[in-house]
mmCIF file of C-alpha atoms and ligand atoms in Angstrom:
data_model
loop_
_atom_site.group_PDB
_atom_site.id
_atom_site.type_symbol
_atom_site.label_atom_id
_atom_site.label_comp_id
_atom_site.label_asym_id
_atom_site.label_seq_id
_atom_site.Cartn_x
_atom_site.Cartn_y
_atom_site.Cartn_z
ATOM 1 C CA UNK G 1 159.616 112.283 50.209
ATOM 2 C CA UNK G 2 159.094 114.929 47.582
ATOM 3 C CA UNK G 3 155.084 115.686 47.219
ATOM 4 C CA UNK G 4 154.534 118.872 44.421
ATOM 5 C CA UNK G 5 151.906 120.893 42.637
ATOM 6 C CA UNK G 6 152.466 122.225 39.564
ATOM 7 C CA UNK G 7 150.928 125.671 39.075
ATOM 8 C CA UNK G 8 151.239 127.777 35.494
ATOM 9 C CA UNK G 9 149.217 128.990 32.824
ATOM 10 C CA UNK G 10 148.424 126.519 29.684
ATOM 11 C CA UNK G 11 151.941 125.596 27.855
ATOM 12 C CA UNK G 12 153.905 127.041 30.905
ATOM 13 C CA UNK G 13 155.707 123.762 30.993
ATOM 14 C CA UNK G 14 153.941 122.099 33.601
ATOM 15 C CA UNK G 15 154.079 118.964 32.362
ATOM 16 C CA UNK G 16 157.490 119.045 30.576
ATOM 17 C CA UNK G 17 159.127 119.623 34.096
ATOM 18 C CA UNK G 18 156.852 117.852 36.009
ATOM 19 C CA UNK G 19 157.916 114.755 33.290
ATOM 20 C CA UNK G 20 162.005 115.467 34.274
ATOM 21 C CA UNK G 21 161.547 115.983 37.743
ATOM 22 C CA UNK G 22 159.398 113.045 39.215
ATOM 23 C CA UNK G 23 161.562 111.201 36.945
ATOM 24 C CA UNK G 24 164.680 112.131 39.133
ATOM 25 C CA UNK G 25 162.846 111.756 42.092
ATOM 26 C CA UNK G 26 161.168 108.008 41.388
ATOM 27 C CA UNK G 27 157.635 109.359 41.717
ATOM 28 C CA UNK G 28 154.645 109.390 39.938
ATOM 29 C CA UNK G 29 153.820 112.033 37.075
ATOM 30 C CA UNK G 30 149.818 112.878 37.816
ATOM 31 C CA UNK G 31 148.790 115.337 35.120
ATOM 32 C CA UNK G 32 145.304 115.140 35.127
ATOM 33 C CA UNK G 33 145.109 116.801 31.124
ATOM 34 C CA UNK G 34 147.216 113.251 30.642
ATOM 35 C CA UNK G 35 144.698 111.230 32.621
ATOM 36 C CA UNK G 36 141.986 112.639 29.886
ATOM 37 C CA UNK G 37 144.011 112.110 27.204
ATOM 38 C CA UNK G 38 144.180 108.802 27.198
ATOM 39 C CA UNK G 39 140.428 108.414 28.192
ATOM 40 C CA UNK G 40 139.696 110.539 25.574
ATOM 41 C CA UNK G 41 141.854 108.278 22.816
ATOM 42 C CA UNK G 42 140.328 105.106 24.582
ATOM 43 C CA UNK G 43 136.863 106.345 24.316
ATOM 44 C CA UNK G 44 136.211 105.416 27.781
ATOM 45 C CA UNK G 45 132.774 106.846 29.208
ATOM 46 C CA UNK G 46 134.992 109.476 31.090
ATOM 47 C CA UNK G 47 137.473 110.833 27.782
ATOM 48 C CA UNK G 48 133.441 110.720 25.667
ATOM 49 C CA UNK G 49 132.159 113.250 28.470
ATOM 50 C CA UNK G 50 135.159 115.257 28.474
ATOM 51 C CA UNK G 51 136.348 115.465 24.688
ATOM 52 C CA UNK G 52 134.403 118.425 23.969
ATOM 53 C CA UNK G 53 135.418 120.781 26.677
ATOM 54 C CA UNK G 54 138.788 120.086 26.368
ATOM 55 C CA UNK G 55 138.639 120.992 22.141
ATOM 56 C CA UNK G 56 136.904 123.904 23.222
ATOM 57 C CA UNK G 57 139.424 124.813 26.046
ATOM 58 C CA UNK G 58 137.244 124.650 28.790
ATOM 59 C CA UNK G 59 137.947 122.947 31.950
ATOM 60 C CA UNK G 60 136.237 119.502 32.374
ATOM 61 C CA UNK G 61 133.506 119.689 34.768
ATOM 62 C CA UNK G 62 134.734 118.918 38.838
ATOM 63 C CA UNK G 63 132.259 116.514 38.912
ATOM 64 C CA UNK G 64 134.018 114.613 36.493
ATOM 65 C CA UNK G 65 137.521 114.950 37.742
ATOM 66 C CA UNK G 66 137.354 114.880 41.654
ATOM 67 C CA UNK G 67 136.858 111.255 41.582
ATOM 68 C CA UNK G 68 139.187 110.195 39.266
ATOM 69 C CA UNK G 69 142.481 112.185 41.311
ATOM 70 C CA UNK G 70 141.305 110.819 44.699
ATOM 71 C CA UNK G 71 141.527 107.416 42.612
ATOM 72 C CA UNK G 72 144.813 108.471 41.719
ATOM 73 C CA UNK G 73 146.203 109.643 44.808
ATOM 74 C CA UNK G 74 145.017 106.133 46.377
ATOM 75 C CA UNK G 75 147.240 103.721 44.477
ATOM 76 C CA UNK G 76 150.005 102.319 45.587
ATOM 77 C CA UNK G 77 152.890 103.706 43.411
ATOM 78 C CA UNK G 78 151.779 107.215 44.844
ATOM 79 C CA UNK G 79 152.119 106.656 48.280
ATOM 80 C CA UNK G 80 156.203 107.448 48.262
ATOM 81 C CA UNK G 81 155.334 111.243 46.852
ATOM 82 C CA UNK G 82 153.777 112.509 43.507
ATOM 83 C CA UNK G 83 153.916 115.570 41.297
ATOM 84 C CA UNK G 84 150.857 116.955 40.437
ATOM 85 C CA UNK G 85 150.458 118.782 37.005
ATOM 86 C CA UNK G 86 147.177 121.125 35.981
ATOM 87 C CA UNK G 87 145.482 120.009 39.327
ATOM 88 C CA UNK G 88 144.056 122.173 41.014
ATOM 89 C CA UNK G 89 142.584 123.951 38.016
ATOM 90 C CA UNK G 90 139.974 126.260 40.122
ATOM 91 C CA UNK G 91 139.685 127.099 44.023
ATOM 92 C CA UNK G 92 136.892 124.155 44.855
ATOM 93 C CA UNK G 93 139.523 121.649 43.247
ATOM 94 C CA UNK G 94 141.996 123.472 45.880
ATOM 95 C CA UNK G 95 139.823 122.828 48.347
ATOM 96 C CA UNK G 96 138.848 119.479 47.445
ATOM 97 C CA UNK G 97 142.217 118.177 47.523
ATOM 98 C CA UNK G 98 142.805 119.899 51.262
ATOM 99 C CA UNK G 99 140.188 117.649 52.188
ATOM 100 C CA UNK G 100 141.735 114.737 50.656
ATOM 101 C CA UNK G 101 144.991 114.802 51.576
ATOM 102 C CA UNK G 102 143.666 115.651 55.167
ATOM 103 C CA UNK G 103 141.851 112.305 54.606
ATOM 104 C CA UNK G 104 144.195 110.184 53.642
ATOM 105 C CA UNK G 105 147.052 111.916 56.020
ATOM 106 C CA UNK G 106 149.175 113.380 53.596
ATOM 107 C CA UNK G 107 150.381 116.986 52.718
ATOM 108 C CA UNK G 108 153.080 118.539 50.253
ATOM 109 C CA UNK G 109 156.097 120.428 50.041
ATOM 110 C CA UNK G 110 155.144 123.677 48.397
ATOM 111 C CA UNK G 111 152.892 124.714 44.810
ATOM 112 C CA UNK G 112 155.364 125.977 42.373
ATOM 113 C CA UNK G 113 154.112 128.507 39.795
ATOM 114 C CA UNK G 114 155.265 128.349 36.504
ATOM 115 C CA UNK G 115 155.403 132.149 35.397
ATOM 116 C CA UNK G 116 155.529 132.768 31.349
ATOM 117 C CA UNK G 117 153.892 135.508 29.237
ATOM 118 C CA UNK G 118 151.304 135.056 26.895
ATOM 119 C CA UNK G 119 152.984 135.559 24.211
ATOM 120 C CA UNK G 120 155.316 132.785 24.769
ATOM 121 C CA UNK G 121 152.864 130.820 25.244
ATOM 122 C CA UNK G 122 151.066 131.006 22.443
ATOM 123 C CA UNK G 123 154.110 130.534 20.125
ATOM 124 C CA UNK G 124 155.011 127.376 22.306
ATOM 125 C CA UNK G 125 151.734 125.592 22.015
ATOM 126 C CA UNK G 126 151.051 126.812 17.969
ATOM 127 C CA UNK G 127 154.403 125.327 17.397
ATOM 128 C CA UNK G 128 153.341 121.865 19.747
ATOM 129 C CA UNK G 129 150.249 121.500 17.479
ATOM 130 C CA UNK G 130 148.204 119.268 19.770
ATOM 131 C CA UNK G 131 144.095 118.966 18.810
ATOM 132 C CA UNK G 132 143.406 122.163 21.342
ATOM 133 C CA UNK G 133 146.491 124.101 20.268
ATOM 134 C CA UNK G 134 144.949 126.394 17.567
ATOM 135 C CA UNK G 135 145.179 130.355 18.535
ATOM 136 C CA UNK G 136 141.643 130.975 18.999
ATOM 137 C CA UNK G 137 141.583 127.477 21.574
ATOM 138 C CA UNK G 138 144.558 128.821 23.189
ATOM 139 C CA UNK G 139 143.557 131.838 24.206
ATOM 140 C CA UNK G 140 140.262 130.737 25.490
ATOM 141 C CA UNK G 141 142.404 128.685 27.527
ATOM 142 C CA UNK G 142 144.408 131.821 28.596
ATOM 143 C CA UNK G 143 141.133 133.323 29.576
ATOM 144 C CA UNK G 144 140.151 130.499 31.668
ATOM 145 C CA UNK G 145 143.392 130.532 33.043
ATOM 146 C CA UNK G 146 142.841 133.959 34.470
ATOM 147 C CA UNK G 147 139.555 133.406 35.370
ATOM 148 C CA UNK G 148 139.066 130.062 37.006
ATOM 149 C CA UNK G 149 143.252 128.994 37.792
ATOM 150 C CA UNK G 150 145.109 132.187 38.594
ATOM 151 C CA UNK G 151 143.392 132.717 41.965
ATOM 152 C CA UNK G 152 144.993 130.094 43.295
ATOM 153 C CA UNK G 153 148.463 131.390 42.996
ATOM 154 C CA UNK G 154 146.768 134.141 45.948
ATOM 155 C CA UNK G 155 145.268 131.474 47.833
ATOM 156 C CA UNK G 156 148.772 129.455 47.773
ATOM 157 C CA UNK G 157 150.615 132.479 48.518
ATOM 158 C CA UNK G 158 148.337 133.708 51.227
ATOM 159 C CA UNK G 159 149.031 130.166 53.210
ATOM 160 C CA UNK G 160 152.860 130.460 52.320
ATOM 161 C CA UNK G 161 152.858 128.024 50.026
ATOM 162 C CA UNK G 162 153.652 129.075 46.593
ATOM 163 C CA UNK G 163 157.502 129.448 44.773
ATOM 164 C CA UNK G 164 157.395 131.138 41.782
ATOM 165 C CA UNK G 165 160.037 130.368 39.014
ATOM 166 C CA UNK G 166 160.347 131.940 36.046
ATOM 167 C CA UNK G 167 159.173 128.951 32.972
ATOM 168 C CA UNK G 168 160.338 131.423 30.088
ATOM 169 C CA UNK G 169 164.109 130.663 30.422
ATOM 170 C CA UNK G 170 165.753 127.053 28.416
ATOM 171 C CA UNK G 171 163.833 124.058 29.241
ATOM 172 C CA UNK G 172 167.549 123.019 31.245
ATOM 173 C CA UNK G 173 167.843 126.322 33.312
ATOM 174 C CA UNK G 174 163.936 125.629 34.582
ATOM 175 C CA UNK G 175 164.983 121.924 35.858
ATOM 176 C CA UNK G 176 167.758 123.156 37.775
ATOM 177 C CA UNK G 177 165.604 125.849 39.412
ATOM 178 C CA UNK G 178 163.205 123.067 40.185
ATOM 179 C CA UNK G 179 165.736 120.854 41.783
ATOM 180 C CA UNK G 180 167.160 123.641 44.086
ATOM 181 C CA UNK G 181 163.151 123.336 45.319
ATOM 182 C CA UNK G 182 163.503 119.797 46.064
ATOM 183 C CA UNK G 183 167.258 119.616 47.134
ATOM 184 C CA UNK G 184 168.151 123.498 48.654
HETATM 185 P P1 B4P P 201 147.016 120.239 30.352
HETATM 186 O O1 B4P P 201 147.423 119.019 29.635
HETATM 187 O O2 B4P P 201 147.151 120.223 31.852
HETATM 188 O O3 B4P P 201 147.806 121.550 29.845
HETATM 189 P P2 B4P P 201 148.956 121.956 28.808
HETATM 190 O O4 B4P P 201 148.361 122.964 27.931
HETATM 191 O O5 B4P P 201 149.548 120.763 28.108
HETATM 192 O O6 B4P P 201 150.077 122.705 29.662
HETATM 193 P P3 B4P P 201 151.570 122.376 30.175
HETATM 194 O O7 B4P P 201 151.979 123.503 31.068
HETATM 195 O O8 B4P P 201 151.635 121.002 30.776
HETATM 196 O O9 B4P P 201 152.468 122.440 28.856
HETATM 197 P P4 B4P P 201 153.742 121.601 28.369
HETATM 198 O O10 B4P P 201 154.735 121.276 29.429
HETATM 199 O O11 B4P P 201 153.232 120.430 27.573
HETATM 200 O O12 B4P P 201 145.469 120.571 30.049
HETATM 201 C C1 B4P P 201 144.804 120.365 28.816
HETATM 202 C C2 B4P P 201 143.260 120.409 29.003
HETATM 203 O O13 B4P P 201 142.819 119.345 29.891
HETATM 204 C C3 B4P P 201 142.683 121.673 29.665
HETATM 205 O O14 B4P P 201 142.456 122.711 28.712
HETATM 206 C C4 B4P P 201 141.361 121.139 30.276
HETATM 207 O O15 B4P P 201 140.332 121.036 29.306
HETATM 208 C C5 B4P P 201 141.707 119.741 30.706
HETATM 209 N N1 B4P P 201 142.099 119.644 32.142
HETATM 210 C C6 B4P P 201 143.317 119.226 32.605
HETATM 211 N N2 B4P P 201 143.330 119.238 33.965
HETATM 212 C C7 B4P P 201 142.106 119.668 34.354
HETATM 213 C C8 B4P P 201 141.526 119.919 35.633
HETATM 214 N N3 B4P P 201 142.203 119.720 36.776
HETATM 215 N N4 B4P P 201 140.254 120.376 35.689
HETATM 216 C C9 B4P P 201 139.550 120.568 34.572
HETATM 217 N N5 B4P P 201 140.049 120.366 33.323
HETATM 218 C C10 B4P P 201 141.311 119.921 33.202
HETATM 219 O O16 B4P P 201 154.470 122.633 27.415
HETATM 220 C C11 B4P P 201 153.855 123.147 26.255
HETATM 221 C C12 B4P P 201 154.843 123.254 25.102
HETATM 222 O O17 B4P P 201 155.924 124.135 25.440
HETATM 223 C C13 B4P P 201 155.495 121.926 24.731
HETATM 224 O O18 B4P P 201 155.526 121.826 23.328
HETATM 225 C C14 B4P P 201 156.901 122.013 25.312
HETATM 226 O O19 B4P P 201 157.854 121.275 24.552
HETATM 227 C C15 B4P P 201 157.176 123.493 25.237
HETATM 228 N N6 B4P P 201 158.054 123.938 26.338
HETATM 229 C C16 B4P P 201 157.950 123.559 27.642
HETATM 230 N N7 B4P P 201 158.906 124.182 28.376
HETATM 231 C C17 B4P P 201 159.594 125.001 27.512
HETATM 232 C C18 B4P P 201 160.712 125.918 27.662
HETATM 233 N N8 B4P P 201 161.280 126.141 28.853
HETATM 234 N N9 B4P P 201 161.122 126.595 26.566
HETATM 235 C C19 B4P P 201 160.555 126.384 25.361
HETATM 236 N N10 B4P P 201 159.519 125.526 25.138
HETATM 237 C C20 B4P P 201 159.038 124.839 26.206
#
């Protein structure tokens, strides 16, 4: 039973890895930036309320994602273990999904932070070209990064739960650190 959270800034690689991984482990990818993707392209009432934060690289409000990852953590293809990408985003997520998993009598493995610097990052996601990859986008995400996300990597470390790996090596090298994680 592998059960995950992916931790790193924007264009760490959270969801490239978290992709491979749960793929080799026959488990569910949960990104929650996927999630609003697609209700974003579907114009659902969910992706209309949350299109404009994310183009502006703000996180969507809690009050609109809570819901939908208790939802997610619910269904049946997630009961044999999950990977969580870009959730938590911010400590009251982190807490919210304590309470949760304490709920529905589940816990995980470990958080993994995905360490790269900026700089990388910002060539990696200019050279993606999603909607919310222009520079000035990106590095208001960076700043919400620091601001809202990073704390968690001291709350996760404080409990003894966070393994950092370093994201700015070959997309290969990262997987294999990853799988040492799962299989050691
Ligand atoms: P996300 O979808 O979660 O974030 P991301 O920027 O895509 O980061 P990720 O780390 O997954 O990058 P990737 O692997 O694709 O969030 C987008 C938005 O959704 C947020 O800004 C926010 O508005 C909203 N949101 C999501 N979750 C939320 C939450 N919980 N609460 C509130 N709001 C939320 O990698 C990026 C690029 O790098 C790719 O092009 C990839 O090919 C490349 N790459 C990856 N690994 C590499 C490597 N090792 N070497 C070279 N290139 C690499």
């Amino acid at each position: 039973m592998v059960r995950l959270i992916f931790l790193g800034p924007p264009g760490a690689g959270k969801g490239t890895q978290a992709q491979l991984l749960a793929k080799n482990c026959s488990i569910p990818h949960i990104s929650t930036g996927d999630i609003l993707r697609s209700a974003v392209n579907q114009q659902t009432e969910l992706g209309m309320k949350a299109q404009s934060y994310m183009d502006q690289g703000e996180l969507v409000p809690d009050a609109l994602i809570l819901d939908m990852v208790g939802d997610r953590l619910g269904q049946d293809d997630a009961q044999p273990g999950w990977i969580l990408d870009g959730f938590p985003r911010n400590v009251s997520q982190a807490k919210f999904l304590d309470d949760l998993l304490e709920k529905i009598e589940q816990s995980y493995d470990c958080v993994v932070n995905l360490d790269v610097p900026d700089e990388i990052i910002i060539a990696r996601l200019l050279e993606r070209g999603r909607k919310d990859d222009n520079e000035e986008v990106i590095r208001h995400r960076l700043s919400v990064y620091r601001e809202q996300t990073s704390p968690l990597i001291d709350f996760y470390r404080d409990r003894q739960q966070l393994v950092s790996v370093n994201g700015n090596q070959p997309v290969d090298e990262v997987s294999s650190a990853l799988e040492q994680i799962v299989q050691p």
